[in-house]
PDB file of C-alpha atoms in Angstrom:
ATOM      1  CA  UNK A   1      67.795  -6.055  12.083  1.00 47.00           C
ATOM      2  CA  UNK A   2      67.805  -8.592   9.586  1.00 47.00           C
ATOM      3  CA  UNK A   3      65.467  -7.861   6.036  1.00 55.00           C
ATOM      4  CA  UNK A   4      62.721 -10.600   7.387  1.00 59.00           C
ATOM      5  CA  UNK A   5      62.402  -9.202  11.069  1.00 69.00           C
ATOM      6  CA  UNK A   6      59.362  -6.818  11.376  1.00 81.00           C
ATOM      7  CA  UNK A   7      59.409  -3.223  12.361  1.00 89.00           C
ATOM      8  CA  UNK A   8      58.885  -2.269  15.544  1.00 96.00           C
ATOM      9  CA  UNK A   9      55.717  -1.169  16.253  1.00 97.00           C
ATOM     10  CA  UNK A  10      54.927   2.158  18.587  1.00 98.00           C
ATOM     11  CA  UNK A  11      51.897   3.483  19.040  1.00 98.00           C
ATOM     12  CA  UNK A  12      52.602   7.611  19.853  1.00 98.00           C
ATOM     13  CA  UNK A  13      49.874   9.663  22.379  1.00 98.00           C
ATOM     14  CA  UNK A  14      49.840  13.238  22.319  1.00 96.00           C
ATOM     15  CA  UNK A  15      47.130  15.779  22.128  1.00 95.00           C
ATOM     16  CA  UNK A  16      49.552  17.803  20.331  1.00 94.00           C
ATOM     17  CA  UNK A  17      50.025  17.322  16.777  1.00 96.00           C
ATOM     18  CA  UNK A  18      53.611  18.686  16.662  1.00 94.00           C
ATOM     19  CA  UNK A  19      54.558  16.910  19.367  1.00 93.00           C
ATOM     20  CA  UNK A  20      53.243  13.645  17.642  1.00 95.00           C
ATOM     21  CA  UNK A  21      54.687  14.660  14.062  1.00 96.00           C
ATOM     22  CA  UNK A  22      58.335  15.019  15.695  1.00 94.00           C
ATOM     23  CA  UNK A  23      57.836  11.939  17.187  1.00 95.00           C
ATOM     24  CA  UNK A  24      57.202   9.420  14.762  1.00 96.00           C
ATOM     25  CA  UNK A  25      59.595  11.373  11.697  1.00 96.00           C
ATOM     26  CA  UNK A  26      61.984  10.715  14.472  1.00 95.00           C
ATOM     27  CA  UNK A  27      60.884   7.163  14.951  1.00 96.00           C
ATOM     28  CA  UNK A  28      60.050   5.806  11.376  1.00 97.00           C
ATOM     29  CA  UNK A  29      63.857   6.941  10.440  1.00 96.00           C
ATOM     30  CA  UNK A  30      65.177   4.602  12.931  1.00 95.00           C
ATOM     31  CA  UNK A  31      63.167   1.757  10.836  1.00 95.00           C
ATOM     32  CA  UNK A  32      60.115   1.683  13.178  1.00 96.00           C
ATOM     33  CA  UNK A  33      56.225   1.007  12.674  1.00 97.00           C
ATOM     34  CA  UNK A  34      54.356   4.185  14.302  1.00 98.00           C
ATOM     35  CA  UNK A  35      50.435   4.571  14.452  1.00 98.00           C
ATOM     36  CA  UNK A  36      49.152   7.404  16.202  1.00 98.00           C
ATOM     37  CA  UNK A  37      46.486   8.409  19.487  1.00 98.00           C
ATOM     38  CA  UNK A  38      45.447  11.762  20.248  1.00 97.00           C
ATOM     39  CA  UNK A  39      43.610  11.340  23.366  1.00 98.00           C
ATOM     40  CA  UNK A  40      43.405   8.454  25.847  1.00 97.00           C
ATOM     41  CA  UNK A  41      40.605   6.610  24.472  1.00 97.00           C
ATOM     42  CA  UNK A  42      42.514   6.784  20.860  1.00 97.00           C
ATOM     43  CA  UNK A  43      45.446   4.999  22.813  1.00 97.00           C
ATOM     44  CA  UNK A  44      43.103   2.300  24.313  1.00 97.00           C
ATOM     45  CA  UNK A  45      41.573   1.762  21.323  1.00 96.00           C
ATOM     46  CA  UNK A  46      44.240   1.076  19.559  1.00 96.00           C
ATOM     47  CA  UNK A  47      46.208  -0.925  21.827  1.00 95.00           C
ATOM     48  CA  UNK A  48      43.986  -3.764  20.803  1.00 92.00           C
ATOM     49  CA  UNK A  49      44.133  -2.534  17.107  1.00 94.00           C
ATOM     50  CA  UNK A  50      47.615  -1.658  16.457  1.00 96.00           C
ATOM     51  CA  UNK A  51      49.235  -4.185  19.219  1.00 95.00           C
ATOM     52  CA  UNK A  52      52.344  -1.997  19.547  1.00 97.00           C
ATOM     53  CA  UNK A  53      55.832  -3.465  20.956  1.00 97.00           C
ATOM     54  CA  UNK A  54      55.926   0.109  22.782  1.00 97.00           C
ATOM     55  CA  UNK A  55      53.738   2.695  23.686  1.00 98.00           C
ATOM     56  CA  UNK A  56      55.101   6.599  23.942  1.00 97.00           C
ATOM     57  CA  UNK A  57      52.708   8.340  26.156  1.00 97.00           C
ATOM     58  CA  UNK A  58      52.118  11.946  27.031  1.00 96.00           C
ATOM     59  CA  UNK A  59      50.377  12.324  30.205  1.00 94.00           C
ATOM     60  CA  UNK A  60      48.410  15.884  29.475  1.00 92.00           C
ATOM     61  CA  UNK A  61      45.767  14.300  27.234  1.00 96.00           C
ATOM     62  CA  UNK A  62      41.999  15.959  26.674  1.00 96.00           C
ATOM     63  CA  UNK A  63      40.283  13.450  27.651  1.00 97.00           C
ATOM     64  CA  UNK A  64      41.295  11.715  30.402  1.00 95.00           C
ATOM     65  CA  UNK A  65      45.055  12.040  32.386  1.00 93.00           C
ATOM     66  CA  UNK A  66      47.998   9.643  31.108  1.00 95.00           C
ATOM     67  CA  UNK A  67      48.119   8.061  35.203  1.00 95.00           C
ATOM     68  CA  UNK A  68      45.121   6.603  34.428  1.00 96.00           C
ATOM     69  CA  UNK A  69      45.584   5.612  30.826  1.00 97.00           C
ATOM     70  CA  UNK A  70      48.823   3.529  31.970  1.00 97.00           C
ATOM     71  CA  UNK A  71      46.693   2.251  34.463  1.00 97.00           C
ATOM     72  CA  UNK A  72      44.237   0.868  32.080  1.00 97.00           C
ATOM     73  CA  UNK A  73      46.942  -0.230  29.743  1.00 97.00           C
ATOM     74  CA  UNK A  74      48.306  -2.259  32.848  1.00 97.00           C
ATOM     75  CA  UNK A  75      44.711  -4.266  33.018  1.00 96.00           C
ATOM     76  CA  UNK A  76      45.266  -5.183  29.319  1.00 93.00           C
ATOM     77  CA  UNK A  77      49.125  -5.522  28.722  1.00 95.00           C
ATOM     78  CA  UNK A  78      52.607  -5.715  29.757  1.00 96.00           C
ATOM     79  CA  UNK A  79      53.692  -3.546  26.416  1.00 97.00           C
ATOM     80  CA  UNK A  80      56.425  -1.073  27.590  1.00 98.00           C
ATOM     81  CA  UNK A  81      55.100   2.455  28.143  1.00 98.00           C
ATOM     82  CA  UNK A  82      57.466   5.317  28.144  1.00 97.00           C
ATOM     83  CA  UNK A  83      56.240   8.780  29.548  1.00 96.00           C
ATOM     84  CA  UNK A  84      56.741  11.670  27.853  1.00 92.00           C
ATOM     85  CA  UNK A  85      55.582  15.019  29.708  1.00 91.00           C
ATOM     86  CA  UNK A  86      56.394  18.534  30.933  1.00 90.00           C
ATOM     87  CA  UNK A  87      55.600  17.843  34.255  1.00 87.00           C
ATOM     88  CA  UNK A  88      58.746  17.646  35.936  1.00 86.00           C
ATOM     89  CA  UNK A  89      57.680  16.843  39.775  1.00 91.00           C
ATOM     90  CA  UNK A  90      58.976  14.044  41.409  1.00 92.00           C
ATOM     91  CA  UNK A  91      55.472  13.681  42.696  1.00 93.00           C
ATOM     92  CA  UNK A  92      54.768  12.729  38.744  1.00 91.00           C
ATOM     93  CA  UNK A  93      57.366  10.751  37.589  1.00 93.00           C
ATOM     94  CA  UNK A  94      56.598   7.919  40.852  1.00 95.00           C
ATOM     95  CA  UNK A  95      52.620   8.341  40.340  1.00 94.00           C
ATOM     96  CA  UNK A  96      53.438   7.522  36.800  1.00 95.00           C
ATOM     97  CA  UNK A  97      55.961   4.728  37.220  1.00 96.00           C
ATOM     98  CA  UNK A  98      53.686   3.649  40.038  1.00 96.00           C
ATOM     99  CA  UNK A  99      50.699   3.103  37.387  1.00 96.00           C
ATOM    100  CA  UNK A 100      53.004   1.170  35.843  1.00 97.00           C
ATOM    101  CA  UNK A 101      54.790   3.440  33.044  1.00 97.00           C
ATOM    102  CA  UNK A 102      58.309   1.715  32.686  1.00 97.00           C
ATOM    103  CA  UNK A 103      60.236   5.038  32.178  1.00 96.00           C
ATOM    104  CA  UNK A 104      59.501   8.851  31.582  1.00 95.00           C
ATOM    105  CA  UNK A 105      61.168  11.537  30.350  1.00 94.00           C
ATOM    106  CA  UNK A 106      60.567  15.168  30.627  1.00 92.00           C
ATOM    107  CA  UNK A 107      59.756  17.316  27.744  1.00 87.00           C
ATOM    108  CA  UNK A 108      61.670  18.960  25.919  1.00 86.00           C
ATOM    109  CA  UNK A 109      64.082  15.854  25.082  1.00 87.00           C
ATOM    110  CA  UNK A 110      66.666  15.260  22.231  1.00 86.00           C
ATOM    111  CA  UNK A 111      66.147  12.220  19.859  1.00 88.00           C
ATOM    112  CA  UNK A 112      68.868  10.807  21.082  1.00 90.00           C
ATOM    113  CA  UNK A 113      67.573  10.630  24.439  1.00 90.00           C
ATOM    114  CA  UNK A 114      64.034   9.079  23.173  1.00 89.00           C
ATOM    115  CA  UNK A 115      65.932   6.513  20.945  1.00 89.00           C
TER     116      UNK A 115
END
């Protein structure tokens, strides 16, 4: 990445603050931007706000379930959305990539993996 080129920007959902925390200390080391949601209406929100190049997106949120937040992301933008979640059903993962989530990995993941 050249000195001029801006960060990447990723916008991080999880209800859980640990979760989040890992996340972007993992993320800003690799040199990227990272604001933070901790519900669905938090990620909406600041989809317009933040205008991330990627969104990271767990699907157990408290307000409303991370299907339906892709969905709504899908009305608004074509920003990449990676799924991050315990659920581990194949049932899941194709509901989810269905919505329109462009990949999804199942919790617990290396750094490595993420990156």
């Amino acid at each position: 990445m050249s000195a001029s080129a801006p960060e990447p920007r990723i916008l991080v959902v999880d209800d859980e603050k640990a979760s989040r925390r890992f996340l972007k200390t993992t993320l800003v080391s690799e040199k990227f931007t990272v604001a933070e949601a901790s519900s669905g209406r938090e990620a909406l929100d600041a989809l317009s706000a933040f205008r991330p190049d990627l969104v990271v997106l767990d699907l157990g949120l408290p307000d409303m379930d991370g299907i339906e937040v892709t969905r709504q992301i899908r009305k608004k933008s074509q920003v990449p959305v990676v799924i991050l979640s315990v659920r581990e059903q194949e049932s899941d993962k194709i509901g989810a990539l269905d919505a329109g989530a462009d990949d999804y990995l199942t919790k617990p993941f290396s750094a490595g993996e993420l990156l």
